[in-house]
C-alpha cells in the first residue's frame, strides 16, 4: 500500500486524514531510507499484533505525534521563554509558555519546567537545582560574592561541599529507579547516596523505618518515587519526615503522573502540594510525548528554570509542543475517566491472577502496575516468563522483586501495567481474559535443564499448542480494540 494507491482506491468520502498523514510521512522517510520507513511500519504492525502490558509505555495520540514531526526540531532556544540566548525564538517562546502554563494548571504547581528531554534529565535538573538553592546560595552569601567572581580556591571548596551531600532514596530492587542513587548512575557519583528498602515481610514502605533512617542520615534530599511499586504513598507523611530532618522532599512521579493528573491520587496521595520539587516523565501514564518535566515550589524556580545551562543544552521545541497537547488532553474529563479505568483494570488483572493462585507482590495494587512473583508461582525466572509470554503475543518486562535472589538480569518477577491497554479501551472483562492467557502460558512453561542437569535460568520449554492458541486469543482481542484505527493500512 502506498499514499497514491490509497488516494486512488478510496472513495472520497472515506478518505481519512490520519491515514494520509501517516502515508505521507512514510513516503518522505522512504526517500532517504526505505529500511527506516519499513521499520516504522513494522513497529506499528508489531504493536497492533501484540498486547502491550509494559507499565512504563502507552499510546500517545496522533495529534501529539504530529506536533513532534516537523520543523520545530530545527530551532535552538537555550534559556527560557522571553529570555533566550538565540534570536528568532518568538514562536518557541509561545509554545514553551503554553506547555508550562498548562502543566501548572493540570498539577496545581507553582512552576513547571518543560524542557527536560527525559525523566532521567528531569532528575538531574532537580538535583542540581536543590544543590544550588541549598548549598551554593548560602555559600556565596557568606562570602558576599557570586559564581563568576568566586576564586578558584573557593570554587574547589564549594565542589567539595556538593560532594558531601546526602541523598536518601528507594532501593532499585524495592522499586526505585536507576537515577535514585544506584551506583552505576550519576546520582551515586554526585551524592553520598543511601537507599531504603520495602519491609522484608509485607514488601510495603515502612514509615517508621523511613523516619528512623532519615533521622540517622539527615539527607539533603529525601527522594520518594518508584518504577516498580504498586501501592499508593502518603506524601503528607513524607513531607513530615523531611521537615523533621530539614531535608528537601523530592518526588519522582514518572510512573504515576497520569494518575495524579487524572484525579486518582488526591489529597495526601498527590505529591504536588507536599513536595518541594516534583519530577516526572511525560510519556508513561501521562500519555504524552517521550520527555521529562520538573514542577517546583516558588523558592526553587530561579534554579530550576536554569536547567540550561546547569545540565541541559537546547530544549526540544517539537517535543515541548507535543507536551502542550498532551497536557491539554489530560485536562479533559475523558482523561479523568481514563486514569480511573487504568487502576480499575490493574486491580481486575491482579484479582483475576490471584484467583488462579498466582502470587502478586503486596497482594494487589493501588495504581497502574502489579508485580507477579513468577518464581513462587511457576518456578520460573522473570526472563523465562517474559519470553514465554511474548511468544504468546503479550509484551511486558521482567522485573527484579524486593530482595530478589535471581539478580537484576534473570529476576523473579514480571511487571504488568495497564496504561496502554486502557488507552485501547479495554476494560475489566478483557483483563480477566488476559490474566487467563498469561496464567495458561506460564503454568505450561518450565525451565529447561542445563547440560549438568540443573534448571536453566534462561532457557525454557513451553507448550507450543498453547502458545498458538494464546496468539490467536490475543489477535482476536486486539481486533476488537485496534490501535490507531484512524490509520487504515492493510
Ligand atoms: C522511567 C523513569 C525515569 C526515567 O525516565 P526516562 O525518560 O527513561 O529517562 C525516572 N524515574 C522514574 C521513577 C522512572 O520510572
PDB file of N, CA, C and O and ligand atoms in Angstrom, residues 118-120 123 177 179-180 226-227 252 254-255 281 283-284 291, ligand 1:
ATOM      1  N   UNK A 118      13.949  13.966  29.160  1.00  0.00           N
ATOM      2  CA  UNK A 118      13.558  12.644  29.665  1.00  0.00           C
ATOM      3  C   UNK A 118      13.393  12.726  31.175  1.00  0.00           C
ATOM      4  O   UNK A 118      13.725  13.754  31.788  1.00  0.00           O
ATOM      5  N   UNK A 119      12.909  11.646  31.747  1.00  0.00           N
ATOM      6  CA  UNK A 119      12.771  11.589  33.205  1.00  0.00           C
ATOM      7  C   UNK A 119      14.122  11.658  33.896  1.00  0.00           C
ATOM      8  O   UNK A 119      14.275  12.317  34.930  1.00  0.00           O
ATOM      9  N   UNK A 120      15.112  10.976  33.328  1.00  0.00           N
ATOM     10  CA  UNK A 120      16.451  10.980  33.925  1.00  0.00           C
ATOM     11  C   UNK A 120      17.019  12.400  33.909  1.00  0.00           C
ATOM     12  O   UNK A 120      17.619  12.851  34.894  1.00  0.00           O
ATOM     13  N   UNK A 123      15.442  14.549  36.569  1.00  0.00           N
ATOM     14  CA  UNK A 123      16.022  14.297  37.895  1.00  0.00           C
ATOM     15  C   UNK A 123      17.356  15.021  38.061  1.00  0.00           C
ATOM     16  O   UNK A 123      17.637  15.571  39.130  1.00  0.00           O
ATOM     17  N   UNK A 177      14.333   3.837  41.097  1.00  0.00           N
ATOM     18  CA  UNK A 177      14.859   3.977  39.726  1.00  0.00           C
ATOM     19  C   UNK A 177      16.380   4.095  39.757  1.00  0.00           C
ATOM     20  O   UNK A 177      16.966   4.482  40.756  1.00  0.00           O
ATOM     21  N   UNK A 179      18.206   6.280  38.632  1.00  0.00           N
ATOM     22  CA  UNK A 179      18.663   7.646  38.919  1.00  0.00           C
ATOM     23  C   UNK A 179      18.478   8.035  40.388  1.00  0.00           C
ATOM     24  O   UNK A 179      18.679   9.184  40.754  1.00  0.00           O
ATOM     25  N   UNK A 180      18.108   7.057  41.222  1.00  0.00           N
ATOM     26  CA  UNK A 180      17.870   7.354  42.639  1.00  0.00           C
ATOM     27  C   UNK A 180      19.026   6.864  43.510  1.00  0.00           C
ATOM     28  O   UNK A 180      18.813   6.327  44.589  1.00  0.00           O
ATOM     29  N   UNK A 226       8.962   5.854  42.374  1.00  0.00           N
ATOM     30  CA  UNK A 226       9.255   4.464  42.031  1.00  0.00           C
ATOM     31  C   UNK A 226       9.009   4.153  40.567  1.00  0.00           C
ATOM     32  O   UNK A 226       8.319   4.901  39.865  1.00  0.00           O
ATOM     33  N   UNK A 227       9.562   3.023  40.160  1.00  0.00           N
ATOM     34  CA  UNK A 227       9.265   2.458  38.839  1.00  0.00           C
ATOM     35  C   UNK A 227       8.544   1.128  38.969  1.00  0.00           C
ATOM     36  O   UNK A 227       7.994   0.617  37.999  1.00  0.00           O
ATOM     37  N   UNK A 252       9.586  11.766  42.624  1.00  0.00           N
ATOM     38  CA  UNK A 252       9.701  11.399  41.211  1.00  0.00           C
ATOM     39  C   UNK A 252       8.443  10.616  40.837  1.00  0.00           C
ATOM     40  O   UNK A 252       8.312   9.434  41.146  1.00  0.00           O
ATOM     41  N   UNK A 254       7.375   9.875  37.859  1.00  0.00           N
ATOM     42  CA  UNK A 254       7.486   9.469  36.448  1.00  0.00           C
ATOM     43  C   UNK A 254       6.415   8.460  36.052  1.00  0.00           C
ATOM     44  O   UNK A 254       5.812   8.564  34.988  1.00  0.00           O
ATOM     45  N   UNK A 255       6.180   7.480  36.927  1.00  0.00           N
ATOM     46  CA  UNK A 255       5.230   6.432  36.572  1.00  0.00           C
ATOM     47  C   UNK A 255       3.784   6.835  36.763  1.00  0.00           C
ATOM     48  O   UNK A 255       2.930   6.474  35.972  1.00  0.00           O
ATOM     49  N   UNK A 281       8.201  11.954  34.020  1.00  0.00           N
ATOM     50  CA  UNK A 281       8.255  11.784  32.569  1.00  0.00           C
ATOM     51  C   UNK A 281       6.910  12.269  32.042  1.00  0.00           C
ATOM     52  O   UNK A 281       5.966  12.467  32.814  1.00  0.00           O
ATOM     53  N   UNK A 283       5.612  10.562  29.200  1.00  0.00           N
ATOM     54  CA  UNK A 283       5.190   9.527  28.243  1.00  0.00           C
ATOM     55  C   UNK A 283       4.654   8.255  28.883  1.00  0.00           C
ATOM     56  O   UNK A 283       4.341   7.306  28.187  1.00  0.00           O
ATOM     57  N   UNK A 284       4.581   8.199  30.201  1.00  0.00           N
ATOM     58  CA  UNK A 284       4.104   6.955  30.824  1.00  0.00           C
ATOM     59  C   UNK A 284       2.589   7.066  31.024  1.00  0.00           C
ATOM     60  O   UNK A 284       1.882   7.221  30.037  1.00  0.00           O
ATOM     61  N   UNK A 291       9.456  12.430  27.152  1.00  0.00           N
ATOM     62  CA  UNK A 291      10.067  13.638  27.686  1.00  0.00           C
ATOM     63  C   UNK A 291       9.990  13.694  29.195  1.00  0.00           C
ATOM     64  O   UNK A 291       9.481  12.775  29.845  1.00  0.00           O
TER      65      UNK A 291
HETATM   66  C1  LIG B   1      11.030   5.990  33.796  1.00  0.00           C
HETATM   67  C2  LIG B   1      11.572   6.638  34.993  1.00  0.00           C
HETATM   68  C3  LIG B   1      12.583   7.614  34.917  1.00  0.00           C
HETATM   69  C4  LIG B   1      13.360   7.878  33.664  1.00  0.00           C
HETATM   70  O1  LIG B   1      12.677   8.294  32.586  1.00  0.00           O
HETATM   71  P1  LIG B   1      13.426   8.342  31.158  1.00  0.00           P
HETATM   72  O2  LIG B   1      12.541   9.207  30.353  1.00  0.00           O
HETATM   73  O3  LIG B   1      13.526   6.945  30.696  1.00  0.00           O
HETATM   74  O4  LIG B   1      14.767   8.955  31.388  1.00  0.00           O
HETATM   75  C5  LIG B   1      12.957   8.278  36.058  1.00  0.00           C
HETATM   76  N1  LIG B   1      12.388   7.978  37.244  1.00  0.00           N
HETATM   77  C6  LIG B   1      11.451   7.030  37.365  1.00  0.00           C
HETATM   78  C7  LIG B   1      10.875   6.753  38.710  1.00  0.00           C
HETATM   79  C8  LIG B   1      11.025   6.311  36.254  1.00  0.00           C
HETATM   80  O5  LIG B   1      10.126   5.343  36.395  1.00  0.00           O
END
